[in-house]
Amino acid sequence: METPKRGFASDNNSGVHPAIIKVLSDANNGHAIAYGDDPWTEKAKAKFKEIFGAQASIYFVFLGTAANVLSLKAITDSYHAIICADTAHINVDECGAPEKFTGCKLISVPSSVGKITVTAVVKHLHGFEFEHHTQPKVISITQATELGTLYTLEEIKALADLAHQYGMYLHVDGARIANAAVSLGVSFKEMITDTGVDILSFGGTKNGLMYGEAIVFLKEGLDNNFKYFRKQAMQLSSKMRYISAQFMAYLDQDLWKQSASHANRMAALLQKELQGIKGVTITQPVQANGVFAVIPKEIIPLLQKEFFFYVWDEHKNEVRWMTSWDTQEDDIKRFTALIRQLIK
Amino acid sequence: METPKRGFASDNNSGVHPAIIKVLSDANNGHAIAYGDDPWTEKAKAKFKEIFGAQASIYFVFLGTAANVLSLKAITDSYHAIICADTAHINVDECGAPEKFTGCKLISVPSSVGKITVTAVVKHLHGFEFEHHTQPKVISITQATELGTLYTLEEIKALADLAHQYGMYLHVDGARIANAAVSLGVSFKEMITDTGVDILSFGGTKNGLMYGEAIVFLKEGLDNNFKYFRKQAMQLSSKMRYISAQFMAYLDQDLWKQSASHANRMAALLQKELQGIKGVTITQPVQANGVFAVIPKEIIPLLQKEFFFYVWDEHKNEVRWMTSWDTQEDDIKRFTALIRQLIK
Amino acid sequence: METPKRGFASDNNSGVHPAIIKVLSDANNGHAIAYGDDPWTEKAKAKFKEIFGAQASIYFVFLGTAANVLSLKAITDSYHAIICADTAHINVDECGAPEKFTGCKLISVPSSVGKITVTAVVKHLHGFEFEHHTQPKVISITQATELGTLYTLEEIKALADLAHQYGMYLHVDGARIANAAVSLGVSFKEMITDTGVDILSFGGTKNGLMYGEAIVFLKEGLDNNFKYFRKQAMQLSSKMRYISAQFMAYLDQDLWKQSASHANRMAALLQKELQGIKGVTITQPVQANGVFAVIPKEIIPLLQKEFFFYVWDEHKNEVRWMTSWDTQEDDIKRFTALIRQLIK
Amino acid sequence: METPKRGFASDNNSGVHPAIIKVLSDANNGHAIAYGDDPWTEKAKAKFKEIFGAQASIYFVFLGTAANVLSLKAITDSYHAIICADTAHINVDECGAPEKFTGCKLISVPSSVGKITVTAVVKHLHGFEFEHHTQPKVISITQATELGTLYTLEEIKALADLAHQYGMYLHVDGARIANAAVSLGVSFKEMITDTGVDILSFGGTKNGLMYGEAIVFLKEGLDNNFKYFRKQAMQLSSKMRYISAQFMAYLDQDLWKQSASHANRMAALLQKELQGIKGVTITQPVQANGVFAVIPKEIIPLLQKEFFFYVWDEHKNEVRWMTSWDTQEDDIKRFTALIRQLIK
């Protein structure tokens, strides 16, 4: 098969970091007890605890949607409501998996640059004890957001405090959490544990892993009986060592940091190169590895032929360009050169 | 980490065939559209159609439980009943995932050597049109069975005919379908398509893949809208090429055949070596890659220390020994030598 | 027990029309086959068909929430989305029962005076065939709305046309459909069948029945296998004749019309009496049997002591006053007199 | 409509006791707060507490299937298993409602005369803490059973003790609990509270009520948040006073006792009259209000023409005859006379 081109469609379209391929091969050594009772899984979990605190507990699943849905299942009953941004992945990109598996209602809140605020959420915090209403139980945010933006630590803390004040939980969809941490220049612990987050979907696939994500419970007691839900949700990997080995490498060798930093730098470079191009308007703050822009409608298909990407909002001609661990400076240069040329 | 020993606990405890590691590395080449719209997936599906017939349609998922549950979901509504062996994986090893995701009732039928018969199933085929009863809709069998035994082609056809006579479907859990095919000396098409099976969970993980299984719809029209159920069930892989690449290698290069043949030969060898050991009674016909035996209770923990395996039935001291693509003749020799020594 | 006072809290707080008590007693005659195979049910269904057309099919359930949820279940799979007003009963007053039983996502659309428009709905009609998105399948409206307002026949038809254009269905929550029909001065057939509605929750409890509601399928083929869903949803009444007998009386003797007309007249009277009271602002068009008003905060508890009712929106001091088949002119006079007195 | 004949098909085919019709009429007095916050409901609950103990908590629902399903939901998570008789109503007569609403697996155990034993249940009490298995959490029995037989108090206690020993609960489906209590000559408290039952579906419809059943939690803490599940399960009655008023009359005036005693006496009379009829073999101990018998196949349709009833087991020509509060001695005499005549 010929080598496919790199584009800007999705960080999921990138391949796997070579270091990850290597650890998969290294882990391929003899027998290991299936379903997680193996030394790789033990070490990977220990690494997570080192990062997030000894009170954390960690469960591996296959994919990000499952990390989100199972996180929500762990802390809800079917009569609960989950409050999230209208743009949240759980709200618009998971085909109703949260509703199907948890039975809960999702209440979507208008967002700005992909973020929700205490003010917007609090409007939905009523009807407690009234059995006709679903009972608000979770606030769920995405960090970095689906629009490539970031919550500050203060904003996360404010939402965590709000949740706790109402006996609720704060969940973070961290599909791109590495990009958030390097951009904010903080540790995972500072961003998540210390702000009061209760449960985290910790992603890796979008940052160079092959498959596998982690659910991190930040507080003790939240994962009681959780193992049964993971199994029932069809997310218990038999040959789990191959997920765990990826996370060992990802976390141990700062692979997460290098890859995310690189992707973020490429997005910043793309933003920089786009500045001054007439007809291109960047629509969201570029804080992680995505650039959103309104561009002339007529150049979209021409551009897509050379560098594949998706239109985010057809009504506005807003497009989404994602960078990745494997984006090259030269990709950006050639891409922006082509834009300039097409716009002329 | 030190090299773990090979045991007989599960074909899931084996590692990944080196050829699979290689194709994962080969597939790690540039960008590919996520979620299955990539050339690897296209080729892997084409290969499946070559094997099962052009009318077949194929969907990849992460694991065997999901292949089963989604197969069942595709052909049921929540008021249906699914009839299976009391020993079926869907009945006893999936933590209620079939009930949770489909809403259906599972009706378990007493089995002999892991198999169910037309006579046993037909007793449950009543109450049709009676709204108080769940409506029987699927017969589900496992090939090779959970007890390492095989349905003959005639037996499969008889169950398929029975199902169709009642407007029902026949599902096959093929977690070890390769072991069945090589043991029966037939092609997948002869065993599945030609006997009238409607839907198949096609396994690979237990025969040397890292992760990933396939759902094969054998009849047209059964997979209408199925893609939504796969996504909602949290089984749509983003970097799907890495599943597809495994199946390309597995099917293209007869890797499935070599690996399964080897595992079966090792089970046969184990059976042969056990013959004549006093105190060891083989309890199920050895037709695939598993050997079930009653052994003296007192030697179980001693034996497990050297070669890990599971007790199948504690009341009877019946143990299960699984062989795999990577089992060595020497493993069998040393294992049976130890049994002989412990029994003395 | 002392006679409780009449208030304006809810048309559910009213008792049962004496004519209904009488038919329950009349139906209490000998044995009848349980679960609906009885002459009362046959006649009640025939009456519905007379009203809505011979193509209609009718199923009785216990309550309005079930009529809604089962209506939605009949025409959806779990990956579908249901679009409704933010104020819809299914969205805010059923404790997530629609999500739990159907698995679907509810997409709530901003409403004005309880109504949604083609323009507002059409914004959510995208993502078709894209498996990451829930697939829009139903538009659900309430007639009369939760705010006591009415869709015109043209508005209903426009929403039905929109739904059908996209391969979707239009569901009407008719908990107060009698109030709507008498207010619009049209027949049920003109309002529902002729506008193209696909499925209707036909309510009676809020208009003088004891219990029991009907699901009316307006098109053939929509109720295939529906009987199993009704049973599985715990909505198949054993002594069904007592529901059916109520509907026979309700529809045969124009009881529905008299009761709804009376309730609407009482709401109109209440509106009239409120006009000119300083400090009372009616907030929604009064088109059925509810009056919504902003009143001085301090009089609310004093007023509630004499005539019970609920605050609709605490932030705005907006209250809801419902009239019923048993509201008396004198109730209105004394109520408004008290308001005048308290405001002074 | 002409007066339908009384038959022996089902105690659900009987009408409503005249005393119940009367209290429905009496309760039809002015306004009452909907959804249970009314004086009738308060009194009915108090009466239940008087009977079962002050620690009990009571929730009304519409029907028996809902009482069972919601009882089970209250004490399970979706990964649990519920163990019951193969003949249990929850297993064969509820169209999979328990699986659909709870997500749990039902494990059916072979029964004798409708009853299960500690020995039979204990075989399924394994796999605890093993996430591949559903976790046994409930033993559910029916009293009186679906075959008109009774558990002794010792048998109930033994099953309750077994359940508690394993951290499980004992649920009793009491659709015909009144028939059981009068037959055993014990109080509800002795039969249920004192034996250690955890949760009870308390039926009334089969013993002369129009509709409505009660869920009785016998232990404190089991009903935490249960009100939300009832609402979400579509079982919260708006005009609840009409259910509560029925139970007030049913329990206050010993209506339950008179009606059940009468029905049981009629079954005993039927049994007596059948003795000595050649070709009629009674198949189950007659301990409540049902008689099961094998009769000549050819007389079944002739007999059904005059007195409607159901065939229980077509293979054996076993029929079920249920008596009720309104069965007359003369019905029995004419029925058995006809049998004698037909058999000749």
PDB file of C-alpha atoms in Angstrom, chain C residues 36-234:
ATOM      1  CA  GLY C  36     -57.849  -6.573  26.903  1.00  0.00           C
ATOM      2  CA  ASP C  37     -59.675  -9.378  25.182  1.00  0.00           C
ATOM      3  CA  ASP C  38     -63.010  -8.140  26.512  1.00  0.00           C
ATOM      4  CA  PRO C  39     -66.046  -6.420  24.949  1.00  0.00           C
ATOM      5  CA  TRP C  40     -65.431  -3.063  26.668  1.00  0.00           C
ATOM      6  CA  THR C  41     -61.989  -2.813  25.139  1.00  0.00           C
ATOM      7  CA  GLU C  42     -63.306  -3.827  21.758  1.00  0.00           C
ATOM      8  CA  LYS C  43     -65.940  -1.106  21.860  1.00  0.00           C
ATOM      9  CA  ALA C  44     -63.605   1.556  23.153  1.00  0.00           C
ATOM     10  CA  LYS C  45     -61.132   0.818  20.385  1.00  0.00           C
ATOM     11  CA  ALA C  46     -63.910   0.921  17.813  1.00  0.00           C
ATOM     12  CA  LYS C  47     -64.918   4.340  19.086  1.00  0.00           C
ATOM     13  CA  PHE C  48     -61.359   5.597  18.692  1.00  0.00           C
ATOM     14  CA  LYS C  49     -61.267   4.297  15.131  1.00  0.00           C
ATOM     15  CA  GLU C  50     -64.543   6.053  14.432  1.00  0.00           C
ATOM     16  CA  ILE C  51     -62.933   9.275  15.601  1.00  0.00           C
ATOM     17  CA  PHE C  52     -59.422   9.000  14.155  1.00  0.00           C
ATOM     18  CA  GLY C  53     -60.051   6.802  11.127  1.00  0.00           C
ATOM     19  CA  ALA C  54     -60.228   3.099  10.461  1.00  0.00           C
ATOM     20  CA  GLN C  55     -56.474   2.895   9.882  1.00  0.00           C
ATOM     21  CA  ALA C  56     -55.781   3.884  13.485  1.00  0.00           C
ATOM     22  CA  SER C  57     -54.778   1.339  16.103  1.00  0.00           C
ATOM     23  CA  ILE C  58     -55.222   1.878  19.812  1.00  0.00           C
ATOM     24  CA  TYR C  59     -53.476   0.633  22.932  1.00  0.00           C
ATOM     25  CA  PHE C  60     -54.431   1.482  26.492  1.00  0.00           C
ATOM     26  CA  VAL C  61     -51.866   2.148  29.192  1.00  0.00           C
ATOM     27  CA  PHE C  62     -52.073   3.338  32.780  1.00  0.00           C
ATOM     28  CA  LEU C  63     -50.717   6.855  32.623  1.00  0.00           C
ATOM     29  CA  GLY C  64     -49.564   9.728  30.480  1.00  0.00           C
ATOM     30  CA  THR C  65     -45.837   9.280  30.966  1.00  0.00           C
ATOM     31  CA  ALA C  66     -46.190   5.720  29.727  1.00  0.00           C
ATOM     32  CA  ALA C  67     -48.254   6.845  26.743  1.00  0.00           C
ATOM     33  CA  ASN C  68     -45.437   9.191  25.797  1.00  0.00           C
ATOM     34  CA  VAL C  69     -42.551   6.836  26.436  1.00  0.00           C
ATOM     35  CA  LEU C  70     -44.174   3.909  24.662  1.00  0.00           C
ATOM     36  CA  SER C  71     -45.179   6.095  21.729  1.00  0.00           C
ATOM     37  CA  LEU C  72     -41.548   7.076  21.357  1.00  0.00           C
ATOM     38  CA  LYS C  73     -40.299   3.519  21.816  1.00  0.00           C
ATOM     39  CA  ALA C  74     -42.586   2.279  19.057  1.00  0.00           C
ATOM     40  CA  ILE C  75     -40.904   4.467  16.456  1.00  0.00           C
ATOM     41  CA  THR C  76     -37.274   4.608  17.550  1.00  0.00           C
ATOM     42  CA  ASP C  77     -34.171   2.542  18.012  1.00  0.00           C
ATOM     43  CA  SER C  78     -31.759   3.402  20.779  1.00  0.00           C
ATOM     44  CA  TYR C  79     -29.442   5.419  18.503  1.00  0.00           C
ATOM     45  CA  HIS C  80     -32.173   7.860  17.521  1.00  0.00           C
ATOM     46  CA  ALA C  81     -32.762  11.394  18.764  1.00  0.00           C
ATOM     47  CA  ILE C  82     -36.085  12.882  19.772  1.00  0.00           C
ATOM     48  CA  ILE C  83     -36.524  16.606  19.326  1.00  0.00           C
ATOM     49  CA  CYS C  84     -38.865  18.471  21.654  1.00  0.00           C
ATOM     50  CA  ALA C  85     -39.442  21.775  23.406  1.00  0.00           C
ATOM     51  CA  ASP C  86     -37.253  22.605  26.385  1.00  0.00           C
ATOM     52  CA  THR C  87     -40.500  22.847  28.348  1.00  0.00           C
ATOM     53  CA  ALA C  88     -41.879  19.507  27.133  1.00  0.00           C
ATOM     54  CA  HIS C  89     -43.249  17.107  29.716  1.00  0.00           C
ATOM     55  CA  ILE C  90     -41.048  14.369  28.253  1.00  0.00           C
ATOM     56  CA  ASN C  91     -38.046  16.628  28.768  1.00  0.00           C
ATOM     57  CA  VAL C  92     -38.595  17.947  32.275  1.00  0.00           C
ATOM     58  CA  ASP C  93     -41.345  16.050  34.054  1.00  0.00           C
ATOM     59  CA  GLU C  94     -40.771  12.363  33.434  1.00  0.00           C
ATOM     60  CA  CYS C  95     -37.572  11.824  35.438  1.00  0.00           C
ATOM     61  CA  GLY C  96     -35.682  10.585  32.404  1.00  0.00           C
ATOM     62  CA  ALA C  97     -38.150   7.794  31.648  1.00  0.00           C
ATOM     63  CA  PRO C  98     -37.862   8.404  27.884  1.00  0.00           C
ATOM     64  CA  GLU C  99     -34.080   8.060  27.948  1.00  0.00           C
ATOM     65  CA  LYS C 100     -34.179   5.039  30.250  1.00  0.00           C
ATOM     66  CA  PHE C 101     -36.724   3.055  28.285  1.00  0.00           C
ATOM     67  CA  THR C 102     -35.806   4.033  24.728  1.00  0.00           C
ATOM     68  CA  GLY C 103     -32.069   4.641  25.126  1.00  0.00           C
ATOM     69  CA  CYS C 104     -32.498   7.682  22.865  1.00  0.00           C
ATOM     70  CA  LYS C 105     -31.146  11.174  23.271  1.00  0.00           C
ATOM     71  CA  LEU C 106     -33.639  13.970  23.808  1.00  0.00           C
ATOM     72  CA  ILE C 107     -32.668  17.168  22.058  1.00  0.00           C
ATOM     73  CA  SER C 108     -34.487  20.083  23.593  1.00  0.00           C
ATOM     74  CA  VAL C 109     -35.180  23.137  21.496  1.00  0.00           C
ATOM     75  CA  PRO C 110     -35.843  26.624  22.904  1.00  0.00           C
ATOM     76  CA  SER C 111     -39.565  27.271  22.884  1.00  0.00           C
ATOM     77  CA  SER C 112     -41.745  30.310  22.907  1.00  0.00           C
ATOM     78  CA  VAL C 113     -45.051  30.112  24.796  1.00  0.00           C
ATOM     79  CA  GLY C 114     -44.375  26.378  25.008  1.00  0.00           C
ATOM     80  CA  LYS C 115     -44.169  25.875  21.262  1.00  0.00           C
ATOM     81  CA  ILE C 116     -41.385  24.962  18.877  1.00  0.00           C
ATOM     82  CA  THR C 117     -41.088  25.968  15.264  1.00  0.00           C
ATOM     83  CA  VAL C 118     -39.863  24.462  12.032  1.00  0.00           C
ATOM     84  CA  THR C 119     -37.017  26.970  12.081  1.00  0.00           C
ATOM     85  CA  ALA C 120     -35.859  25.913  15.511  1.00  0.00           C
ATOM     86  CA  VAL C 121     -36.172  22.207  14.804  1.00  0.00           C
ATOM     87  CA  VAL C 122     -34.457  22.197  11.442  1.00  0.00           C
ATOM     88  CA  LYS C 123     -31.182  23.355  12.995  1.00  0.00           C
ATOM     89  CA  HIS C 124     -30.894  19.939  14.603  1.00  0.00           C
ATOM     90  CA  LEU C 125     -31.661  17.949  11.476  1.00  0.00           C
ATOM     91  CA  HIS C 126     -28.131  17.114  10.424  1.00  0.00           C
ATOM     92  CA  GLY C 127     -25.596  14.381  10.908  1.00  0.00           C
ATOM     93  CA  PHE C 128     -27.778  11.890   9.077  1.00  0.00           C
ATOM     94  CA  GLU C 129     -25.884   8.724   8.165  1.00  0.00           C
ATOM     95  CA  PHE C 130     -22.993   9.850  10.377  1.00  0.00           C
ATOM     96  CA  GLU C 131     -22.632   7.129  12.977  1.00  0.00           C
ATOM     97  CA  HIS C 132     -21.087   9.383  15.614  1.00  0.00           C
ATOM     98  CA  HIS C 133     -24.315  11.336  15.875  1.00  0.00           C
ATOM     99  CA  THR C 134     -27.627  10.201  17.209  1.00  0.00           C
ATOM    100  CA  GLN C 135     -30.013  10.093  14.267  1.00  0.00           C
ATOM    101  CA  PRO C 136     -32.992  12.481  14.495  1.00  0.00           C
ATOM    102  CA  LYS C 137     -36.138  10.376  14.231  1.00  0.00           C
ATOM    103  CA  VAL C 138     -38.997  12.046  16.101  1.00  0.00           C
ATOM    104  CA  ILE C 139     -40.330  15.533  16.601  1.00  0.00           C
ATOM    105  CA  SER C 140     -42.511  15.578  19.692  1.00  0.00           C
ATOM    106  CA  ILE C 141     -44.897  18.393  20.551  1.00  0.00           C
ATOM    107  CA  THR C 142     -47.499  18.842  23.259  1.00  0.00           C
ATOM    108  CA  GLN C 143     -51.052  19.945  22.436  1.00  0.00           C
ATOM    109  CA  ALA C 144     -52.274  21.853  24.444  1.00  0.00           C
ATOM    110  CA  THR C 145     -48.744  22.747  25.559  1.00  0.00           C
ATOM    111  CA  GLU C 146     -47.440  22.672  29.099  1.00  0.00           C
ATOM    112  CA  LEU C 147     -48.002  26.455  29.089  1.00  0.00           C
ATOM    113  CA  GLY C 148     -51.665  26.280  28.187  1.00  0.00           C
ATOM    114  CA  THR C 149     -51.107  27.375  24.599  1.00  0.00           C
ATOM    115  CA  LEU C 150     -52.047  25.816  21.292  1.00  0.00           C
ATOM    116  CA  TYR C 151     -50.439  24.909  18.012  1.00  0.00           C
ATOM    117  CA  THR C 152     -52.621  25.874  15.064  1.00  0.00           C
ATOM    118  CA  LEU C 153     -53.470  23.161  12.567  1.00  0.00           C
ATOM    119  CA  GLU C 154     -51.107  24.808  10.126  1.00  0.00           C
ATOM    120  CA  GLU C 155     -48.280  24.682  12.632  1.00  0.00           C
ATOM    121  CA  ILE C 156     -48.900  21.010  13.322  1.00  0.00           C
ATOM    122  CA  LYS C 157     -49.012  20.257   9.632  1.00  0.00           C
ATOM    123  CA  ALA C 158     -45.784  22.150   9.021  1.00  0.00           C
ATOM    124  CA  LEU C 159     -43.988  20.116  11.680  1.00  0.00           C
ATOM    125  CA  ALA C 160     -45.467  16.873  10.353  1.00  0.00           C
ATOM    126  CA  ASP C 161     -44.329  17.760   6.850  1.00  0.00           C
ATOM    127  CA  LEU C 162     -40.873  18.612   8.113  1.00  0.00           C
ATOM    128  CA  ALA C 163     -40.640  15.308   9.962  1.00  0.00           C
ATOM    129  CA  HIS C 164     -41.758  13.298   6.952  1.00  0.00           C
ATOM    130  CA  GLN C 165     -39.398  15.151   4.641  1.00  0.00           C
ATOM    131  CA  TYR C 166     -36.526  13.818   6.753  1.00  0.00           C
ATOM    132  CA  GLY C 167     -37.943  10.323   7.210  1.00  0.00           C
ATOM    133  CA  MET C 168     -38.963  11.175  10.739  1.00  0.00           C
ATOM    134  CA  TYR C 169     -42.190  11.001  12.728  1.00  0.00           C
ATOM    135  CA  LEU C 170     -44.350  13.562  14.506  1.00  0.00           C
ATOM    136  CA  HIS C 171     -45.541  12.577  17.967  1.00  0.00           C
ATOM    137  CA  VAL C 172     -48.140  14.568  19.872  1.00  0.00           C
ATOM    138  CA  ASP C 173     -48.339  14.454  23.649  1.00  0.00           C
ATOM    139  CA  GLY C 174     -52.080  14.923  24.027  1.00  0.00           C
ATOM    140  CA  ALA C 175     -52.378  14.907  27.796  1.00  0.00           C
ATOM    141  CA  ARG C 176     -54.763  17.856  27.337  1.00  0.00           C
ATOM    142  CA  ILE C 177     -55.853  17.169  23.793  1.00  0.00           C
ATOM    143  CA  ALA C 178     -59.532  17.606  24.610  1.00  0.00           C
ATOM    144  CA  ASN C 179     -58.871  21.129  25.816  1.00  0.00           C
ATOM    145  CA  ALA C 180     -57.054  21.838  22.566  1.00  0.00           C
ATOM    146  CA  ALA C 181     -59.800  20.462  20.348  1.00  0.00           C
ATOM    147  CA  VAL C 182     -62.619  22.414  21.971  1.00  0.00           C
ATOM    148  CA  SER C 183     -60.561  25.585  22.025  1.00  0.00           C
ATOM    149  CA  LEU C 184     -59.658  25.314  18.347  1.00  0.00           C
ATOM    150  CA  GLY C 185     -63.191  24.225  17.527  1.00  0.00           C
ATOM    151  CA  VAL C 186     -61.986  21.277  15.462  1.00  0.00           C
ATOM    152  CA  SER C 187     -62.419  17.534  15.618  1.00  0.00           C
ATOM    153  CA  PHE C 188     -59.657  15.231  16.787  1.00  0.00           C
ATOM    154  CA  LYS C 189     -59.436  13.949  13.246  1.00  0.00           C
ATOM    155  CA  GLU C 190     -58.911  17.391  11.783  1.00  0.00           C
ATOM    156  CA  MET C 191     -56.293  18.232  14.361  1.00  0.00           C
ATOM    157  CA  ILE C 192     -54.383  14.950  14.348  1.00  0.00           C
ATOM    158  CA  THR C 193     -55.143  12.589  11.485  1.00  0.00           C
ATOM    159  CA  ASP C 194     -55.537  15.241   8.820  1.00  0.00           C
ATOM    160  CA  THR C 195     -52.438  17.213   9.745  1.00  0.00           C
ATOM    161  CA  GLY C 196     -50.279  14.129   9.346  1.00  0.00           C
ATOM    162  CA  VAL C 197     -49.463  13.298  12.962  1.00  0.00           C
ATOM    163  CA  ASP C 198     -48.017   9.788  13.226  1.00  0.00           C
ATOM    164  CA  ILE C 199     -48.619   8.866  16.823  1.00  0.00           C
ATOM    165  CA  LEU C 200     -50.611  10.395  19.645  1.00  0.00           C
ATOM    166  CA  SER C 201     -50.665  10.104  23.421  1.00  0.00           C
ATOM    167  CA  PHE C 202     -54.371  10.580  24.072  1.00  0.00           C
ATOM    168  CA  GLY C 203     -54.964  11.709  27.632  1.00  0.00           C
ATOM    169  CA  GLY C 204     -58.037  11.491  29.799  1.00  0.00           C
ATOM    170  CA  THR C 205     -56.896  11.581  33.414  1.00  0.00           C
ATOM    171  CA  LYS C 206     -56.471  15.356  33.466  1.00  0.00           C
ATOM    172  CA  ASN C 207     -59.992  15.721  32.117  1.00  0.00           C
ATOM    173  CA  GLY C 208     -61.970  13.653  34.591  1.00  0.00           C
ATOM    174  CA  LEU C 209     -60.918  10.020  34.198  1.00  0.00           C
ATOM    175  CA  MET C 210     -59.607   8.022  37.140  1.00  0.00           C
ATOM    176  CA  TYR C 211     -56.624   6.469  35.343  1.00  0.00           C
ATOM    177  CA  GLY C 212     -55.767   5.190  31.890  1.00  0.00           C
ATOM    178  CA  GLU C 213     -54.536   6.831  28.701  1.00  0.00           C
ATOM    179  CA  ALA C 214     -54.466   5.707  25.095  1.00  0.00           C
ATOM    180  CA  ILE C 215     -51.757   5.477  22.480  1.00  0.00           C
ATOM    181  CA  VAL C 216     -53.189   6.096  19.031  1.00  0.00           C
ATOM    182  CA  PHE C 217     -51.140   5.035  16.019  1.00  0.00           C
ATOM    183  CA  LEU C 218     -52.459   7.095  13.119  1.00  0.00           C
ATOM    184  CA  LYS C 219     -50.680   5.172  10.390  1.00  0.00           C
ATOM    185  CA  GLU C 220     -50.725   1.487   9.632  1.00  0.00           C
ATOM    186  CA  GLY C 221     -47.649  -0.557  10.334  1.00  0.00           C
ATOM    187  CA  LEU C 222     -46.307   1.578  13.162  1.00  0.00           C
ATOM    188  CA  ASP C 223     -47.597  -0.759  15.847  1.00  0.00           C
ATOM    189  CA  ASN C 224     -46.035  -3.970  14.597  1.00  0.00           C
ATOM    190  CA  ASN C 225     -45.024  -5.959  17.658  1.00  0.00           C
ATOM    191  CA  PHE C 226     -45.998  -3.037  19.848  1.00  0.00           C
ATOM    192  CA  LYS C 227     -47.948  -5.258  22.224  1.00  0.00           C
ATOM    193  CA  TYR C 228     -44.701  -6.761  23.477  1.00  0.00           C
ATOM    194  CA  PHE C 229     -43.244  -3.366  24.285  1.00  0.00           C
ATOM    195  CA  ARG C 230     -46.390  -2.427  26.218  1.00  0.00           C
ATOM    196  CA  LYS C 231     -46.130  -5.576  28.297  1.00  0.00           C
ATOM    197  CA  GLN C 232     -42.396  -5.199  28.822  1.00  0.00           C
ATOM    198  CA  ALA C 233     -42.927  -1.565  29.864  1.00  0.00           C
ATOM    199  CA  MET C 234     -45.239  -2.760  32.655  1.00  0.00           C
TER     200      MET C 234
END
